[in-house]
mmCIF file of C-alpha atoms in Angstrom:
data_model
loop_
_atom_site.group_PDB
_atom_site.id
_atom_site.type_symbol
_atom_site.label_atom_id
_atom_site.label_comp_id
_atom_site.label_asym_id
_atom_site.label_seq_id
_atom_site.Cartn_x
_atom_site.Cartn_y
_atom_site.Cartn_z
ATOM 1 C CA UNK A 43 47.753 -191.818 93.995
ATOM 2 C CA UNK A 44 50.068 -192.334 90.847
ATOM 3 C CA UNK A 45 51.580 -195.773 90.998
ATOM 4 C CA UNK A 46 53.701 -197.845 88.292
ATOM 5 C CA UNK A 47 52.808 -201.137 87.337
ATOM 6 C CA UNK A 48 55.774 -203.385 87.597
ATOM 7 C CA UNK A 49 56.549 -205.038 84.559
ATOM 8 C CA UNK A 50 54.107 -208.146 82.883
ATOM 9 C CA UNK A 51 55.367 -210.247 79.802
ATOM 10 C CA UNK A 52 52.639 -209.611 77.795
ATOM 11 C CA UNK A 53 52.009 -212.121 74.643
ATOM 12 C CA UNK A 54 52.824 -209.698 72.045
ATOM 13 C CA UNK A 55 55.776 -210.771 70.279
ATOM 14 C CA UNK A 56 58.398 -207.399 69.181
ATOM 15 C CA UNK A 57 58.113 -205.551 65.318
ATOM 16 C CA UNK A 58 59.608 -205.891 63.153
ATOM 17 C CA UNK A 59 60.898 -202.860 60.961
ATOM 18 C CA UNK A 60 58.193 -203.246 58.042
ATOM 19 C CA UNK A 61 55.533 -203.724 60.959
ATOM 20 C CA UNK A 62 55.175 -200.474 61.909
ATOM 21 C CA UNK A 63 52.941 -199.501 58.512
ATOM 22 C CA UNK A 64 50.612 -201.405 59.998
ATOM 23 C CA UNK A 65 50.398 -200.866 63.454
ATOM 24 C CA UNK A 66 46.901 -199.283 64.632
ATOM 25 C CA UNK A 67 46.026 -196.462 65.692
ATOM 26 C CA UNK A 68 45.337 -198.340 69.625
ATOM 27 C CA UNK A 69 48.250 -200.349 69.036
ATOM 28 C CA UNK A 70 50.368 -197.214 68.606
ATOM 29 C CA UNK A 71 49.069 -195.644 71.932
ATOM 30 C CA UNK A 72 49.548 -198.501 73.521
ATOM 31 C CA UNK A 73 52.616 -199.690 72.460
ATOM 32 C CA UNK A 74 54.897 -196.586 71.195
ATOM 33 C CA UNK A 75 57.912 -197.847 71.605
ATOM 34 C CA UNK A 76 57.734 -200.971 69.788
ATOM 35 C CA UNK A 77 57.090 -198.360 66.850
ATOM 36 C CA UNK A 78 59.883 -195.289 67.691
ATOM 37 C CA UNK A 79 62.107 -198.705 68.572
ATOM 38 C CA UNK A 80 61.818 -200.632 64.752
ATOM 39 C CA UNK A 81 62.095 -196.983 62.809
ATOM 40 C CA UNK A 82 65.708 -196.959 64.872
ATOM 41 C CA UNK A 83 66.439 -200.243 63.511
ATOM 42 C CA UNK A 84 65.547 -199.575 59.859
ATOM 43 C CA UNK A 85 67.665 -195.988 59.974
ATOM 44 C CA UNK A 86 70.833 -198.051 61.302
ATOM 45 C CA UNK A 87 70.272 -200.828 59.222
ATOM 46 C CA UNK A 88 70.378 -198.514 56.220
ATOM 47 C CA UNK A 89 73.392 -196.633 56.951
ATOM 48 C CA UNK A 90 77.259 -197.473 56.223
ATOM 49 C CA UNK A 91 79.034 -195.187 58.273
ATOM 50 C CA UNK A 92 77.809 -197.302 61.816
ATOM 51 C CA UNK A 93 77.352 -194.026 63.215
ATOM 52 C CA UNK A 94 73.462 -193.851 65.151
ATOM 53 C CA UNK A 95 71.040 -191.387 64.045
ATOM 54 C CA UNK A 96 70.164 -188.698 67.039
ATOM 55 C CA UNK A 97 66.479 -188.032 64.885
ATOM 56 C CA UNK A 98 64.709 -191.101 63.169
ATOM 57 C CA UNK A 99 61.784 -189.229 61.617
ATOM 58 C CA UNK A 100 60.130 -190.963 64.766
ATOM 59 C CA UNK A 101 57.843 -187.429 66.119
ATOM 60 C CA UNK A 102 56.684 -187.468 61.917
ATOM 61 C CA UNK A 103 56.299 -190.663 62.001
ATOM 62 C CA UNK A 104 54.034 -190.217 64.984
ATOM 63 C CA UNK A 105 51.900 -187.404 64.033
ATOM 64 C CA UNK A 106 51.297 -188.508 60.541
ATOM 65 C CA UNK A 107 50.139 -191.899 61.599
ATOM 66 C CA UNK A 108 48.075 -190.322 64.535
ATOM 67 C CA UNK A 109 46.453 -187.997 62.671
ATOM 68 C CA UNK A 110 47.837 -185.584 65.333
ATOM 69 C CA UNK A 111 47.626 -182.356 63.017
ATOM 70 C CA UNK A 112 44.111 -182.243 64.729
ATOM 71 C CA UNK A 113 43.553 -181.361 67.783
ATOM 72 C CA UNK A 114 40.727 -183.003 68.919
ATOM 73 C CA UNK A 115 43.027 -186.512 68.148
ATOM 74 C CA UNK A 116 44.883 -186.376 70.832
ATOM 75 C CA UNK A 117 41.716 -186.603 72.831
ATOM 76 C CA UNK A 118 42.621 -189.949 71.962
ATOM 77 C CA UNK A 119 45.674 -190.176 73.990
ATOM 78 C CA UNK A 120 45.122 -191.321 77.705
ATOM 79 C CA UNK A 121 45.125 -187.751 79.427
ATOM 80 C CA UNK A 122 47.059 -187.972 83.851
ATOM 81 C CA UNK A 123 44.899 -185.598 84.591
ATOM 82 C CA UNK A 124 41.849 -187.270 84.223
ATOM 83 C CA UNK A 125 43.258 -190.976 85.716
ATOM 84 C CA UNK A 126 42.528 -191.667 89.537
ATOM 85 C CA UNK A 127 45.386 -194.799 89.791
ATOM 86 C CA UNK A 128 47.301 -195.122 86.648
ATOM 87 C CA UNK A 129 47.842 -198.339 87.222
ATOM 88 C CA UNK A 130 44.859 -199.633 84.987
ATOM 89 C CA UNK A 131 47.690 -197.998 81.667
ATOM 90 C CA UNK A 132 49.955 -200.234 79.474
ATOM 91 C CA UNK A 133 53.471 -199.758 80.596
ATOM 92 C CA UNK A 134 55.761 -197.862 78.775
ATOM 93 C CA UNK A 135 51.434 -196.671 76.760
ATOM 94 C CA UNK A 136 51.392 -192.711 75.131
ATOM 95 C CA UNK A 137 49.773 -190.198 77.701
ATOM 96 C CA UNK A 138 49.253 -186.533 78.037
ATOM 97 C CA UNK A 139 49.639 -184.694 80.751
ATOM 98 C CA UNK A 140 47.902 -181.318 81.239
ATOM 99 C CA UNK A 141 49.820 -178.982 83.140
ATOM 100 C CA UNK A 142 51.569 -175.431 83.694
ATOM 101 C CA UNK A 143 55.601 -175.376 83.313
ATOM 102 C CA UNK A 144 57.006 -174.092 87.019
ATOM 103 C CA UNK A 145 60.590 -174.351 86.757
ATOM 104 C CA UNK A 146 63.228 -175.571 83.474
ATOM 105 C CA UNK A 147 65.799 -177.886 84.901
ATOM 106 C CA UNK A 148 69.840 -177.249 83.262
ATOM 107 C CA UNK A 149 69.362 -180.312 80.007
ATOM 108 C CA UNK A 150 70.133 -184.023 80.898
ATOM 109 C CA UNK A 151 72.570 -185.737 79.313
ATOM 110 C CA UNK A 152 72.696 -189.850 78.790
ATOM 111 C CA UNK A 153 73.562 -192.480 76.860
ATOM 112 C CA UNK A 154 70.503 -192.431 73.330
ATOM 113 C CA UNK A 155 72.139 -194.785 72.123
ATOM 114 C CA UNK A 156 73.822 -198.199 73.724
ATOM 115 C CA UNK A 157 75.758 -200.714 71.505
ATOM 116 C CA UNK A 158 74.552 -204.844 72.201
ATOM 117 C CA UNK A 159 76.506 -207.466 72.310
ATOM 118 C CA UNK A 160 75.708 -210.905 71.238
ATOM 119 C CA UNK A 161 77.652 -213.666 71.455
ATOM 120 C CA UNK A 162 77.016 -216.453 68.558
ATOM 121 C CA UNK A 163 79.225 -219.204 68.882
ATOM 122 C CA UNK A 164 82.517 -219.820 67.588
ATOM 123 C CA UNK A 165 82.234 -216.576 66.484
ATOM 124 C CA UNK A 166 83.639 -213.146 67.008
ATOM 125 C CA UNK A 167 80.006 -211.041 68.578
ATOM 126 C CA UNK A 168 77.320 -209.852 66.834
ATOM 127 C CA UNK A 169 77.316 -205.548 67.466
ATOM 128 C CA UNK A 170 73.730 -203.632 67.276
ATOM 129 C CA UNK A 171 72.441 -200.836 68.815
ATOM 130 C CA UNK A 172 69.521 -199.906 71.071
ATOM 131 C CA UNK A 173 68.048 -196.772 71.564
ATOM 132 C CA UNK A 174 67.124 -195.328 75.201
ATOM 133 C CA UNK A 175 65.882 -192.600 73.265
ATOM 134 C CA UNK A 176 62.061 -192.116 74.867
ATOM 135 C CA UNK A 177 63.023 -193.983 78.247
ATOM 136 C CA UNK A 178 64.679 -194.331 81.379
ATOM 137 C CA UNK A 179 66.068 -197.706 81.251
ATOM 138 C CA UNK A 180 66.758 -200.443 79.077
ATOM 139 C CA UNK A 181 64.690 -203.905 79.230
ATOM 140 C CA UNK A 182 67.250 -206.640 79.461
ATOM 141 C CA UNK A 183 67.544 -209.619 76.920
ATOM 142 C CA UNK A 184 69.166 -212.468 78.139
ATOM 143 C CA UNK A 185 72.252 -212.573 76.424
ATOM 144 C CA UNK A 186 72.257 -209.362 75.445
ATOM 145 C CA UNK A 187 75.643 -207.250 76.835
ATOM 146 C CA UNK A 188 74.524 -203.591 76.463
ATOM 147 C CA UNK A 189 77.250 -201.113 77.124
ATOM 148 C CA UNK A 190 78.201 -196.940 76.708
ATOM 149 C CA UNK A 191 79.928 -196.182 72.809
ATOM 150 C CA UNK A 192 80.872 -193.255 74.225
ATOM 151 C CA UNK A 193 80.392 -189.475 72.789
ATOM 152 C CA UNK A 194 79.025 -190.126 69.696
ATOM 153 C CA UNK A 195 75.767 -192.151 71.840
ATOM 154 C CA UNK A 196 74.933 -189.054 74.013
ATOM 155 C CA UNK A 197 71.671 -187.324 73.974
ATOM 156 C CA UNK A 198 70.717 -184.262 75.835
ATOM 157 C CA UNK A 199 67.337 -183.436 77.018
ATOM 158 C CA UNK A 200 64.817 -181.294 78.721
ATOM 159 C CA UNK A 201 63.350 -181.471 82.025
ATOM 160 C CA UNK A 202 60.748 -178.679 83.622
ATOM 161 C CA UNK A 203 59.061 -179.337 86.515
ATOM 162 C CA UNK A 204 54.796 -179.220 86.049
ATOM 163 C CA UNK A 205 52.449 -178.775 88.053
ATOM 164 C CA UNK A 206 49.141 -179.785 87.094
ATOM 165 C CA UNK A 207 45.989 -177.801 85.412
#
Protein backbone atom coordinates (compact mmCIF):
# COMPACT_ATOMS: atom_id res chain seq x y z
CA UNK A 1 0.00 0.00 0.00
CA UNK A 2 1.39 3.40 -0.97
CA UNK A 3 1.05 6.22 1.47
CA UNK A 4 2.11 9.86 1.65
CA UNK A 5 3.85 11.36 4.62
CA UNK A 6 2.68 14.63 6.04
CA UNK A 7 5.00 17.60 5.79
CA UNK A 8 7.64 17.48 8.48
CA UNK A 9 9.95 20.41 9.15
CA UNK A 10 13.48 19.44 8.28
CA UNK A 11 16.71 20.70 9.68
CA UNK A 12 17.95 21.89 6.29
CA UNK A 13 17.50 25.45 5.17
CA UNK A 14 16.51 26.73 1.74
CA UNK A 15 19.20 26.65 -0.91
CA UNK A 16 20.53 29.93 -2.27
CA UNK A 17 21.13 30.38 -6.02
CA UNK A 18 24.86 29.64 -5.76
CA UNK A 19 24.43 26.51 -3.64
CA UNK A 20 23.09 24.26 -6.40
CA UNK A 21 26.68 23.98 -7.65
CA UNK A 22 27.81 22.44 -4.33
CA UNK A 23 24.75 20.29 -3.57
CA UNK A 24 25.78 16.61 -3.41
CA UNK A 25 24.46 13.77 -5.50
CA UNK A 26 22.47 12.38 -2.54
CA UNK A 27 21.06 15.80 -1.63
CA UNK A 28 19.86 16.33 -5.21
CA UNK A 29 17.96 13.03 -5.07
CA UNK A 30 16.54 13.70 -1.59
CA UNK A 31 15.53 17.35 -2.24
CA UNK A 32 15.42 18.11 -5.97
CA UNK A 33 12.87 20.94 -5.62
CA UNK A 34 15.41 23.03 -3.72
CA UNK A 35 17.71 22.91 -6.75
CA UNK A 36 14.79 23.62 -9.12
CA UNK A 37 13.77 26.65 -7.05
CA UNK A 38 17.33 27.97 -6.85
CA UNK A 39 17.85 27.61 -10.62
CA UNK A 40 14.53 29.37 -11.24
CA UNK A 41 15.43 32.23 -8.86
CA UNK A 42 18.81 32.61 -10.53
CA UNK A 43 17.21 32.81 -13.98
CA UNK A 44 14.49 35.24 -12.88
CA UNK A 45 16.93 37.54 -11.08
CA UNK A 46 19.02 37.76 -14.25
CA UNK A 47 16.08 38.91 -16.38
CA UNK A 48 15.11 42.52 -16.75
CA UNK A 49 11.84 42.14 -18.69
CA UNK A 50 9.85 40.76 -15.74
CA UNK A 51 8.50 37.77 -17.69
CA UNK A 52 9.14 34.40 -16.02
CA UNK A 53 10.97 31.81 -18.17
CA UNK A 54 9.25 28.59 -19.26
CA UNK A 55 12.54 26.66 -19.16
CA UNK A 56 15.61 27.51 -17.14
CA UNK A 57 18.02 24.63 -17.70
CA UNK A 58 16.75 22.41 -14.90
CA UNK A 59 16.65 19.23 -17.01
CA UNK A 60 20.20 19.60 -18.29
CA UNK A 61 21.37 20.57 -14.78
CA UNK A 62 20.09 17.30 -13.31
CA UNK A 63 21.36 15.20 -16.20
CA UNK A 64 24.83 16.71 -15.83
CA UNK A 65 25.07 16.91 -12.02
CA UNK A 66 23.70 13.43 -11.42
CA UNK A 67 25.68 11.92 -14.32
CA UNK A 68 22.73 10.26 -15.98
CA UNK A 69 24.26 10.11 -19.44
CA UNK A 70 25.21 6.63 -18.14
CA UNK A 71 21.98 4.66 -17.60
CA UNK A 72 23.51 2.57 -14.80
CA UNK A 73 23.48 5.68 -12.58
CA UNK A 74 19.66 5.67 -12.64
CA UNK A 75 19.85 2.86 -10.05
CA UNK A 76 20.84 5.54 -7.49
CA UNK A 77 17.29 6.93 -7.68
CA UNK A 78 14.83 4.92 -5.55
CA UNK A 79 12.33 2.95 -7.65
CA UNK A 80 8.72 2.93 -6.42
CA UNK A 81 8.21 -0.56 -7.85
CA UNK A 82 10.88 -1.96 -5.52
CA UNK A 83 9.45 -0.46 -2.31
CA UNK A 84 6.72 -2.02 -0.17
CA UNK A 85 5.82 1.28 1.52
CA UNK A 86 6.97 4.71 0.40
CA UNK A 87 6.66 6.23 3.89
CA UNK A 88 10.43 5.92 4.31
CA UNK A 89 11.15 8.19 1.36
CA UNK A 90 11.75 11.87 2.05
CA UNK A 91 8.86 14.07 0.95
CA UNK A 92 9.35 15.45 -2.60
CA UNK A 93 12.37 13.25 -3.30
CA UNK A 94 13.31 12.19 -6.81
CA UNK A 95 11.97 8.70 -7.64
CA UNK A 96 11.67 6.32 -10.56
CA UNK A 97 8.66 4.30 -11.64
CA UNK A 98 8.93 1.39 -14.05
CA UNK A 99 5.71 0.97 -15.98
CA UNK A 100 3.93 0.68 -19.27
CA UNK A 101 1.94 3.65 -20.54
CA UNK A 102 -1.62 2.45 -20.95
CA UNK A 103 -3.34 5.73 -21.76
CA UNK A 104 -2.32 9.31 -22.54
CA UNK A 105 -4.70 12.03 -21.47
CA UNK A 106 -5.21 15.52 -22.83
CA UNK A 107 -2.43 17.95 -21.89
CA UNK A 108 -2.96 19.69 -18.57
CA UNK A 109 -2.79 23.48 -18.51
CA UNK A 110 -1.67 24.72 -15.10
CA UNK A 111 -0.34 27.84 -13.38
CA UNK A 112 3.40 27.16 -13.67
CA UNK A 113 4.44 30.49 -12.13
CA UNK A 114 2.86 32.45 -9.32
CA UNK A 115 3.53 35.98 -8.14
CA UNK A 116 4.32 36.30 -4.45
CA UNK A 117 3.52 39.57 -2.72
CA UNK A 118 5.84 40.12 0.25
CA UNK A 119 4.60 42.99 2.44
CA UNK A 120 7.30 45.45 3.53
CA UNK A 121 6.22 47.79 6.32
CA UNK A 122 5.77 51.36 5.11
CA UNK A 123 6.67 50.51 1.48
CA UNK A 124 5.19 49.00 -1.64
CA UNK A 125 5.09 45.18 -1.37
CA UNK A 126 8.11 43.38 -2.85
CA UNK A 127 7.06 41.02 -5.68
CA UNK A 128 8.76 37.75 -6.54
CA UNK A 129 8.00 34.81 -8.82
CA UNK A 130 7.54 31.25 -7.55
CA UNK A 131 7.52 28.23 -9.84
CA UNK A 132 4.99 25.44 -9.40
CA UNK A 133 6.66 23.24 -12.00
CA UNK A 134 7.27 19.64 -10.83
CA UNK A 135 4.81 19.92 -7.93
CA UNK A 136 1.08 19.82 -7.30
CA UNK A 137 0.99 22.74 -4.88
CA UNK A 138 3.16 25.45 -3.38
CA UNK A 139 4.00 25.27 0.29
CA UNK A 140 2.57 28.27 2.16
CA UNK A 141 5.06 30.92 3.25
CA UNK A 142 4.27 33.10 6.25
CA UNK A 143 3.62 36.69 5.15
CA UNK A 144 3.58 35.95 1.40
CA UNK A 145 0.41 36.10 -0.71
CA UNK A 146 0.68 34.07 -3.92
CA UNK A 147 -1.47 35.02 -6.90
CA UNK A 148 -1.91 33.84 -10.46
CA UNK A 149 -0.16 36.07 -13.01
CA UNK A 150 -2.44 35.22 -15.89
CA UNK A 151 -1.60 33.88 -19.33
CA UNK A 152 2.16 34.47 -19.00
CA UNK A 153 2.30 32.10 -16.04
CA UNK A 154 0.57 29.15 -17.69
CA UNK A 155 2.37 25.94 -18.52
CA UNK A 156 1.44 22.63 -20.08
CA UNK A 157 2.31 19.13 -18.93
CA UNK A 158 1.43 15.68 -20.12
CA UNK A 159 -0.56 13.23 -18.03
CA UNK A 160 -0.56 9.51 -18.61
CA UNK A 161 -1.86 6.37 -16.95
CA UNK A 162 0.83 3.77 -16.32
CA UNK A 163 0.59 0.18 -15.15
CA UNK A 164 3.55 -1.29 -13.23
CA UNK A 165 5.87 -3.82 -14.84
